[in-house]
Each structure stands twice: as structure tokens, then as C-alpha cells.
Amino acid sequence: MKFRLIKALVTGAVLTAGAGGAATAAECIAPANPGGGWDFTCRQIGKIMHDIGAVDKPVQVTNMAGAGGGLAFNHVVSEQNENEDLIIAASSATTTRLAQNAYAGMTADQVRFVGAIGADPGVIVVAKDSEIQNLDDMVNMIKEDPSSVAFAGGSAVGGFDHMKPLMILQKAGFTDIRKIKYIGVDGGADAITQTVGGFTQAMTGDMSEVVGFLKSGDVRVIAVLTEERVPGFDDIPTAKEQGYDVVAVNWRGLYVPKGISDEAFNGWADKLQQVADSEEWKTAMEANGLAPFTKVGGDFQSYVDGLIADINTMSKELGVIQ
């Protein structure tokens, strides 16, 4: 999508969203239609911020769908760069698209990533009777014969599911990632079916996609890609404890305009930390299948910077981008 077209679409969206006059409270932009993950992030975090007294007035939610989040990103950069009362919902999809230059040439350093406080953990899954028992088994098989392990995932080639096993292999010193077999299918359910049926040797996806299969005993999760083991699934080891320093989760978080003051940035980080520490957020995570994942302020910005750099490098190696 050309920049001029995005700009025109932004103008239309803003006229619609702002028809009621200037906002008198903080605003959260959900870069998608109501009902999705970004909408959930804005509405739940905004509501809890108000409920616990982190903000004085209810947070206004504006849905601004378009260009996979690019419409909202362009609007923030070009029209709201110094708005200290604005937060924008983001997730792993945001950073993947930025890393792959999917936002019409716009870059991650044009905003500031303020924090994430929950995530759907990334997982590597095999069928119950697979000879692969752990990540070492998987990595060694691939090093011996890259064609011996095919992965199924719910994202397209070059998408975040594809990147998860590549990050692990990169940490293992395997660099010829074009040789890795990956089949992108329509969602996690189809991906796990491919693996259960023996069409692929492993599935790469999110914990929420495999819980039913895990409970039925059809699959084994050989690694969860979080900092620590996931509550309720304490028998599943992390990649880190198996020697592969990879954290890959579908995090739920926020970014803010780049031009705001450090004081305002730190203020939003503090408000987000208050939500993360609240019982209300713990309840919301349990109800929506999210695991704890709290990184705010500079710690989160550093995590995002590293993630984008890794995905950009691998995307070039895969030929997804030039």
C-alpha cells in the first residue's frame, strides 16, 4: 500500500473517530476492528487502569483498522507524535511487520514501545509418539539432515510462527535456514492436525492453540518459549533452560508516540506495571488464556529492538524481504 493511500485512509478514519470533538481523557487506539486481540488489549488495559485508579477518567478506545496495523502506525507518527495522552495496542505481529517493512517504509524507531503485560506463549510441539524428546533431539536431527524435520505453523512463510524454530536453530549455530521445511496453513488448529497426522514432524505456534490436544494426549510440547515455565503447565521446560536463549511469545502491549517526554513515557510504563500487578489483570489473563509476561519501560524497548533485528535478519535470509 502506497504512503499516499495510507495517508488518505488515515484522514478518513480520524474524521470518523474524532467526530464527537476533542478527547478529554486518555485514548487507546486499537489498530483493528472490535473483537480482536488489539481491541482486547485497549479495552481491558484501559478499563483496569481506570478501575484501579491509575487514570482519573475512563480510557477512550478508538478502532482504526487497516494495513495490518499500518494505518494506525502512520497516523500516530504523522499526526500524533507529541500526544502524551495516547497509547496504541501492539503485539508480536506489530514487530514482525515492522521488521519486514510492511508499513510502507515506516520503522520501529518512529515510536516508543512502553510495555507488555501478558502473552500467549510460543511452543514447539511434536506428536505423542515422536522420537523427538527435547530441543537437542530436534536440533541434532536438523543439523544431520535439514529435510528430516518439517514444521507446520499458522502463519505464512516469514511470519512469526515460522520464525520461532529458526530463532532456536540460530542459537544452535545453524545458519542455512532456507533448508528448513515450513508449511504455513490456515491457523494453529490446522497446523497441529498436520503434526498429529504425521504430515509434519513438529508444530510451531502458541500455547492456546494446543491446550486441547495436549490434554487429550495427542501431542507433547517439547519447549515453551517464555522466560519461565507457564503456570498450569509446569512440566513443560522452557527453551532457555534447555540451553537455547529464545523468548518468543505473542505478547499484548502498547506503544506511544516517539515525541512525548521521558516523564510521560515513564508514567505510562508505571501505569502499565500497576495493571500487571493487579488482581483484575490476573483474572483477565486467566479468562483469556494469557500467561504472565511483564516487561515495561526501557526493558521492553530493548527486548523489542532485539526481536526486530533478529526477525529482519532472518527475513532477509529467507528472501521474504530484500
GROMACS .gro file of C-alpha atoms in nm:
model
  322
    1MET     CA    1   0.000   0.000   0.000
    2LYS     CA    2   0.143   0.335  -0.104
    3PHE     CA    3   0.208   0.605   0.154
    4ARG     CA    4  -0.041   0.844  -0.006
    5LEU     CA    5  -0.317   0.586   0.011
    6ILE     CA    6  -0.244   0.516   0.379
    7LYS     CA    7  -0.245   0.891   0.444
    8ALA     CA    8  -0.584   0.929   0.278
    9LEU     CA    9  -0.728   0.639   0.471
   10VAL     CA   10  -0.594   0.782   0.796
   11THR     CA   11  -0.766   1.113   0.726
   12GLY     CA   12  -1.098   0.936   0.678
   13ALA     CA   13  -1.054   0.727   0.991
   14VAL     CA   14  -0.966   1.029   1.202
   15LEU     CA   15  -1.262   1.226   1.079
   16THR     CA   16  -1.488   0.938   1.177
   17ALA     CA   17  -1.324   0.870   1.511
   18GLY     CA   18  -1.299   1.235   1.609
   19ALA     CA   19  -1.646   1.345   1.509
   20GLY     CA   20  -1.751   1.383   1.872
   21GLY     CA   21  -1.495   1.655   1.943
   22ALA     CA   22  -1.161   1.662   2.119
   23ALA     CA   23  -1.088   1.386   2.365
   24THR     CA   24  -1.078   1.488   2.730
   25ALA     CA   25  -0.929   1.162   2.855
   26ALA     CA   26  -0.651   0.927   2.754
   27GLU     CA   27  -0.711   0.746   2.426
   28CYS     CA   28  -0.610   0.396   2.323
   29ILE     CA   29  -0.602   0.315   1.953
   30ALA     CA   30  -0.679  -0.045   1.861
   31PRO     CA   31  -0.537  -0.090   1.508
   32ALA     CA   32  -0.814  -0.334   1.412
   33ASN     CA   33  -1.190  -0.379   1.423
   34PRO     CA   34  -1.366  -0.458   1.752
   35GLY     CA   35  -1.332  -0.812   1.881
   36GLY     CA   36  -0.969  -0.894   1.806
   37GLY     CA   37  -0.653  -0.908   2.015
   38TRP     CA   38  -0.561  -0.540   1.979
   39ASP     CA   39  -0.915  -0.437   2.070
   40PHE     CA   40  -0.898  -0.663   2.377
   41THR     CA   41  -0.570  -0.501   2.480
   42CYS     CA   42  -0.709  -0.148   2.464
   43ARG     CA   43  -1.039  -0.226   2.633
   44GLN     CA   44  -0.908  -0.449   2.912
   45ILE     CA   45  -0.598  -0.249   2.998
   46GLY     CA   46  -0.785   0.082   2.968
   47LYS     CA   47  -1.070  -0.040   3.187
   48ILE     CA   48  -0.838  -0.176   3.456
   49MET     CA   49  -0.628   0.141   3.457
   50HIS     CA   50  -0.942   0.331   3.546
   51ASP     CA   51  -1.075   0.069   3.788
   52ILE     CA   52  -0.755   0.072   3.995
   53GLY     CA   53  -0.716   0.450   3.984
   54ALA     CA   54  -0.411   0.466   3.756
   55VAL     CA   55  -0.603   0.717   3.540
   56ASP     CA   56  -0.870   0.962   3.651
   57LYS     CA   57  -1.110   0.913   3.360
   58PRO     CA   58  -1.212   0.611   3.150
   59VAL     CA   59  -0.975   0.549   2.860
   60GLN     CA   60  -1.140   0.618   2.525
   61VAL     CA   61  -1.094   0.336   2.272
   62THR     CA   62  -1.070   0.416   1.900
   63ASN     CA   63  -1.069   0.134   1.645
   64MET     CA   64  -0.853   0.217   1.344
   65ALA     CA   65  -0.830  -0.093   1.124
   66GLY     CA   66  -0.621  -0.104   0.810
   67ALA     CA   67  -0.294  -0.228   0.660
   68GLY     CA   68  -0.237  -0.480   0.938
   69GLY     CA   69  -0.180  -0.203   1.190
   70GLY     CA   70  -0.003   0.024   0.942
   71LEU     CA   71  -0.288   0.273   0.922
   72ALA     CA   72  -0.277   0.344   1.295
   73PHE     CA   73   0.104   0.345   1.299
   74ASN     CA   74   0.118   0.608   1.024
   75HIS     CA   75  -0.147   0.817   1.199
   76VAL     CA   76   0.048   0.817   1.524
   77VAL     CA   77   0.379   0.905   1.357
   78SER     CA   78   0.245   1.174   1.125
   79GLU     CA   79  -0.040   1.326   1.328
   80GLN     CA   80   0.007   1.242   1.697
   81ASN     CA   81   0.382   1.242   1.754
   82GLU     CA   82   0.369   1.452   2.073
   83ASN     CA   83   0.035   1.336   2.217
   84GLU     CA   84   0.114   1.233   2.575
   85ASP     CA   85  -0.242   1.109   2.631
   86LEU     CA   86  -0.225   0.845   2.358
   87ILE     CA   87  -0.143   0.475   2.382
   88ILE     CA   88  -0.166   0.220   2.100
   89ALA     CA   89  -0.222  -0.155   2.124
   90ALA     CA   90   0.053  -0.375   1.983
   91SER     CA   91   0.159  -0.738   1.971
   92SER     CA   92   0.423  -0.963   1.820
   93ALA     CA   93   0.252  -0.910   1.483
   94THR     CA   94   0.338  -0.539   1.507
   95THR     CA   95   0.710  -0.601   1.548
   96THR     CA   96   0.716  -0.873   1.281
   97ARG     CA   97   0.556  -0.639   1.027
   98LEU     CA   98   0.789  -0.356   1.118
   99ALA     CA   99   1.088  -0.588   1.085
  100GLN     CA  100   0.967  -0.687   0.739
  101ASN     CA  101   0.900  -0.330   0.621
  102ALA     CA  102   0.527  -0.396   0.588
  103TYR     CA  103   0.425  -0.045   0.698
  104ALA     CA  104   0.513   0.144   0.379
  105GLY     CA  105   0.869   0.224   0.480
  106MET     CA  106   0.791   0.328   0.835
  107THR     CA  107   1.023   0.197   1.106
  108ALA     CA  108   1.002   0.086   1.468
  109ASP     CA  109   1.218   0.374   1.592
  110GLN     CA  110   0.943   0.621   1.497
  111VAL     CA  111   0.752   0.525   1.814
  112ARG     CA  112   0.843   0.408   2.165
  113PHE     CA  113   0.738   0.068   2.294
  114VAL     CA  114   0.620   0.117   2.650
  115GLY     CA  115   0.544  -0.234   2.771
  116ALA     CA  116   0.378  -0.574   2.751
  117ILE     CA  117   0.198  -0.740   3.039
  118GLY     CA  118   0.065  -1.068   2.908
  119ALA     CA  119   0.134  -1.315   2.632
  120ASP     CA  120   0.027  -1.628   2.455
  121PRO     CA  121   0.343  -1.838   2.493
  122GLY     CA  122   0.515  -1.973   2.184
  123VAL     CA  123   0.556  -2.352   2.175
  124ILE     CA  124   0.730  -2.625   1.977
  125VAL     CA  125   0.510  -2.935   1.962
  126VAL     CA  126   0.553  -3.293   1.842
  127ALA     CA  127   0.315  -3.587   1.815
  128LYS     CA  128   0.285  -3.809   2.123
  129ASP     CA  129   0.485  -4.093   1.967
  130SER     CA  130   0.757  -3.876   1.811
  131GLU     CA  131   1.120  -3.979   1.857
  132ILE     CA  132   1.195  -3.611   1.932
  133GLN     CA  133   1.202  -3.578   2.311
  134ASN     CA  134   1.355  -3.232   2.352
  135LEU     CA  135   1.509  -2.941   2.163
  136ASP     CA  136   1.851  -3.106   2.147
  137ASP     CA  137   1.697  -3.401   1.965
  138MET     CA  138   1.525  -3.169   1.719
  139VAL     CA  139   1.831  -2.953   1.656
  140ASN     CA  140   2.062  -3.251   1.613
  141MET     CA  141   1.826  -3.414   1.362
  142ILE     CA  142   1.814  -3.094   1.158
  143LYS     CA  143   2.191  -3.048   1.169
  144GLU     CA  144   2.238  -3.404   1.042
  145ASP     CA  145   1.967  -3.372   0.777
  146PRO     CA  146   1.777  -3.042   0.740
  147SER     CA  147   1.500  -3.217   0.545
  148SER     CA  148   1.427  -3.460   0.828
  149VAL     CA  149   1.209  -3.218   1.027
  150ALA     CA  150   0.924  -3.026   0.867
  151PHE     CA  151   0.732  -2.767   1.072
  152ALA     CA  152   0.368  -2.666   1.039
  153GLY     CA  153   0.251  -2.325   1.159
  154GLY     CA  154  -0.048  -2.097   1.140
  155SER     CA  155   0.133  -1.803   0.984
  156ALA     CA  156   0.259  -1.756   0.630
  157VAL     CA  157   0.619  -1.816   0.531
  158GLY     CA  158   0.822  -1.549   0.709
  159GLY     CA  159   0.554  -1.497   0.972
  160PHE     CA  160   0.606  -1.523   1.347
  161ASP     CA  161   0.529  -1.896   1.373
  162HIS     CA  162   0.791  -1.962   1.105
  163MET     CA  163   1.045  -1.755   1.295
  164LYS     CA  164   1.018  -1.945   1.625
  165PRO     CA  165   1.209  -2.262   1.528
  166LEU     CA  166   1.451  -2.053   1.321
  167MET     CA  167   1.540  -1.849   1.631
  168ILE     CA  168   1.618  -2.173   1.816
  169LEU     CA  169   1.831  -2.304   1.530
  170GLN     CA  170   2.012  -1.971   1.507
  171LYS     CA  171   2.110  -2.002   1.874
  172ALA     CA  172   2.236  -2.354   1.794
  173GLY     CA  173   2.467  -2.218   1.525
  174PHE     CA  174   2.264  -2.347   1.231
  175THR     CA  175   2.263  -2.073   0.969
  176ASP     CA  176   2.131  -2.227   0.645
  177ILE     CA  177   1.771  -2.154   0.738
  178ARG     CA  178   1.642  -2.174   0.379
  179LYS     CA  179   1.681  -2.551   0.407
  180ILE     CA  180   1.428  -2.574   0.690
  181LYS     CA  181   1.094  -2.709   0.576
  182TYR     CA  182   0.797  -2.498   0.684
  183ILE     CA  183   0.432  -2.536   0.585
  184GLY     CA  184   0.210  -2.237   0.653
  185VAL     CA  185  -0.155  -2.333   0.698
  186ASP     CA  186  -0.474  -2.154   0.794
  187GLY     CA  187  -0.434  -2.120   1.170
  188GLY     CA  188  -0.297  -2.318   1.460
  189ALA     CA  189  -0.566  -2.587   1.458
  190ASP     CA  190  -0.473  -2.689   1.104
  191ALA     CA  191  -0.105  -2.680   1.194
  192ILE     CA  192  -0.143  -2.914   1.491
  193THR     CA  193  -0.357  -3.150   1.281
  194GLN     CA  194  -0.070  -3.172   1.030
  195THR     CA  195   0.163  -3.285   1.306
  196VAL     CA  196  -0.079  -3.523   1.479
  197GLY     CA  197  -0.149  -3.679   1.139
  198GLY     CA  198   0.221  -3.732   1.070
  199PHE     CA  199   0.242  -3.496   0.774
  200THR     CA  200   0.497  -3.280   0.960
  201GLN     CA  201   0.737  -3.369   1.240
  202ALA     CA  202   0.667  -3.062   1.452
  203MET     CA  203   0.427  -2.773   1.500
  204THR     CA  204   0.524  -2.417   1.585
  205GLY     CA  205   0.254  -2.196   1.734
  206ASP     CA  206   0.101  -2.065   2.056
  207MET     CA  207   0.004  -2.245   2.376
  208SER     CA  208  -0.364  -2.154   2.342
  209GLU     CA  209  -0.376  -2.342   2.010
  210VAL     CA  210  -0.258  -2.674   2.152
  211VAL     CA  211  -0.409  -2.699   2.501
  212GLY     CA  212  -0.693  -2.928   2.390
  213PHE     CA  213  -0.457  -3.161   2.203
  214LEU     CA  214  -0.216  -3.158   2.496
  215LYS     CA  215  -0.487  -3.253   2.745
  216SER     CA  216  -0.610  -3.533   2.518
  217GLY     CA  217  -0.257  -3.674   2.499
  218ASP     CA  218  -0.223  -3.638   2.121
  219VAL     CA  219   0.087  -3.419   2.142
  220ARG     CA  220   0.384  -3.329   2.357
  221VAL     CA  221   0.517  -2.977   2.397
  222ILE     CA  222   0.894  -3.007   2.395
  223ALA     CA  223   0.956  -2.639   2.472
  224VAL     CA  224   0.770  -2.328   2.575
  225LEU     CA  225   0.934  -2.006   2.456
  226THR     CA  226   0.895  -1.799   2.772
  227GLU     CA  227   1.129  -1.665   3.040
  228GLU     CA  228   0.987  -1.909   3.296
  229ARG     CA  229   0.762  -2.214   3.292
  230VAL     CA  230   0.394  -2.140   3.233
  231PRO     CA  231   0.167  -2.173   3.539
  232GLY     CA  232  -0.060  -2.474   3.497
  233PHE     CA  233   0.190  -2.636   3.257
  234ASP     CA  234   0.481  -2.662   3.495
  235ASP     CA  235   0.608  -2.990   3.348
  236ILE     CA  236   0.695  -2.823   3.015
  237PRO     CA  237   1.054  -2.692   3.005
  238THR     CA  238   1.145  -2.359   2.855
  239ALA     CA  239   1.383  -2.328   2.562
  240LYS     CA  240   1.613  -2.123   2.786
  241GLU     CA  241   1.657  -2.400   3.041
  242GLN     CA  242   1.740  -2.637   2.754
  243GLY     CA  243   2.025  -2.409   2.652
  244TYR     CA  244   1.854  -2.201   2.380
  245ASP     CA  245   1.809  -1.839   2.487
  246VAL     CA  246   1.490  -1.775   2.291
  247VAL     CA  247   1.180  -1.593   2.417
  248ALA     CA  248   0.909  -1.582   2.151
  249VAL     CA  249   0.561  -1.502   2.269
  250ASN     CA  250   0.258  -1.334   2.120
  251TRP     CA  251   0.274  -1.050   2.370
  252ARG     CA  252  -0.001  -0.799   2.440
  253GLY     CA  253   0.127  -0.449   2.496
  254LEU     CA  254   0.142  -0.084   2.400
  255TYR     CA  255   0.348   0.171   2.216
  256VAL     CA  256   0.334   0.550   2.245
  257PRO     CA  257   0.431   0.842   2.020
  258LYS     CA  258   0.805   0.898   1.998
  259GLY     CA  259   0.786   1.271   2.063
  260ILE     CA  260   0.646   1.252   2.417
  261SER     CA  261   0.865   1.338   2.714
  262ASP     CA  262   1.059   1.079   2.912
  263GLU     CA  263   0.841   1.171   3.208
  264ALA     CA  264   0.525   1.084   3.013
  265PHE     CA  265   0.681   0.763   2.880
  266ASN     CA  266   0.779   0.653   3.229
  267GLY     CA  267   0.433   0.748   3.352
  268TRP     CA  268   0.269   0.511   3.105
  269ALA     CA  269   0.521   0.240   3.197
  270ASP     CA  270   0.427   0.284   3.564
  271LYS     CA  271   0.054   0.270   3.486
  272LEU     CA  272   0.106  -0.048   3.285
  273GLN     CA  273   0.304  -0.201   3.573
  274GLN     CA  274   0.016  -0.118   3.807
  275VAL     CA  275  -0.222  -0.306   3.579
  276ALA     CA  276   0.018  -0.602   3.561
  277ASP     CA  277   0.030  -0.618   3.941
  278SER     CA  278  -0.348  -0.603   3.985
  279GLU     CA  279  -0.584  -0.888   4.066
  280GLU     CA  280  -0.811  -0.757   3.792
  281TRP     CA  281  -0.546  -0.824   3.527
  282LYS     CA  282  -0.469  -1.169   3.665
  283THR     CA  283  -0.839  -1.252   3.630
  284ALA     CA  284  -0.848  -1.114   3.275
  285MET     CA  285  -0.543  -1.322   3.177
  286GLU     CA  286  -0.692  -1.642   3.315
  287ALA     CA  287  -1.020  -1.578   3.134
  288ASN     CA  288  -0.842  -1.520   2.803
  289GLY     CA  289  -0.567  -1.782   2.813
  290LEU     CA  290  -0.274  -1.545   2.862
  291ALA     CA  291   0.041  -1.617   3.060
  292PRO     CA  292   0.236  -1.364   3.269
  293PHE     CA  293   0.483  -1.166   3.060
  294THR     CA  294   0.577  -0.834   3.211
  295LYS     CA  295   0.832  -0.604   3.053
  296VAL     CA  296   0.785  -0.229   3.082
  297GLY     CA  297   0.980   0.085   3.001
  298GLY     CA  298   1.337   0.056   2.880
  299ASP     CA  299   1.349  -0.320   2.943
  300PHE     CA  300   1.067  -0.375   2.696
  301GLN     CA  301   1.210  -0.133   2.440
  302SER     CA  302   1.538  -0.327   2.446
  303TYR     CA  303   1.351  -0.656   2.401
  304VAL     CA  304   1.159  -0.517   2.102
  305ASP     CA  305   1.475  -0.375   1.943
  306GLY     CA  306   1.647  -0.713   1.964
  307LEU     CA  307   1.343  -0.900   1.835
  308ILE     CA  308   1.304  -0.672   1.533
  309ALA     CA  309   1.673  -0.703   1.448
  310ASP     CA  310   1.659  -1.084   1.463
  311ILE     CA  311   1.342  -1.108   1.254
  312ASN     CA  312   1.476  -0.861   0.998
  313THR     CA  313   1.796  -1.063   0.956
  314MET     CA  314   1.613  -1.394   0.922
  315SER     CA  315   1.356  -1.246   0.685
  316LYS     CA  316   1.637  -1.135   0.454
  317GLU     CA  317   1.798  -1.477   0.473
  318LEU     CA  318   1.465  -1.637   0.384
  319GLY     CA  319   1.412  -1.397   0.094
  320VAL     CA  320   1.090  -1.258   0.246
  321ILE     CA  321   1.239  -0.909   0.217
  322GLN     CA  322   1.537  -0.769   0.026
   0.00000   0.00000   0.00000
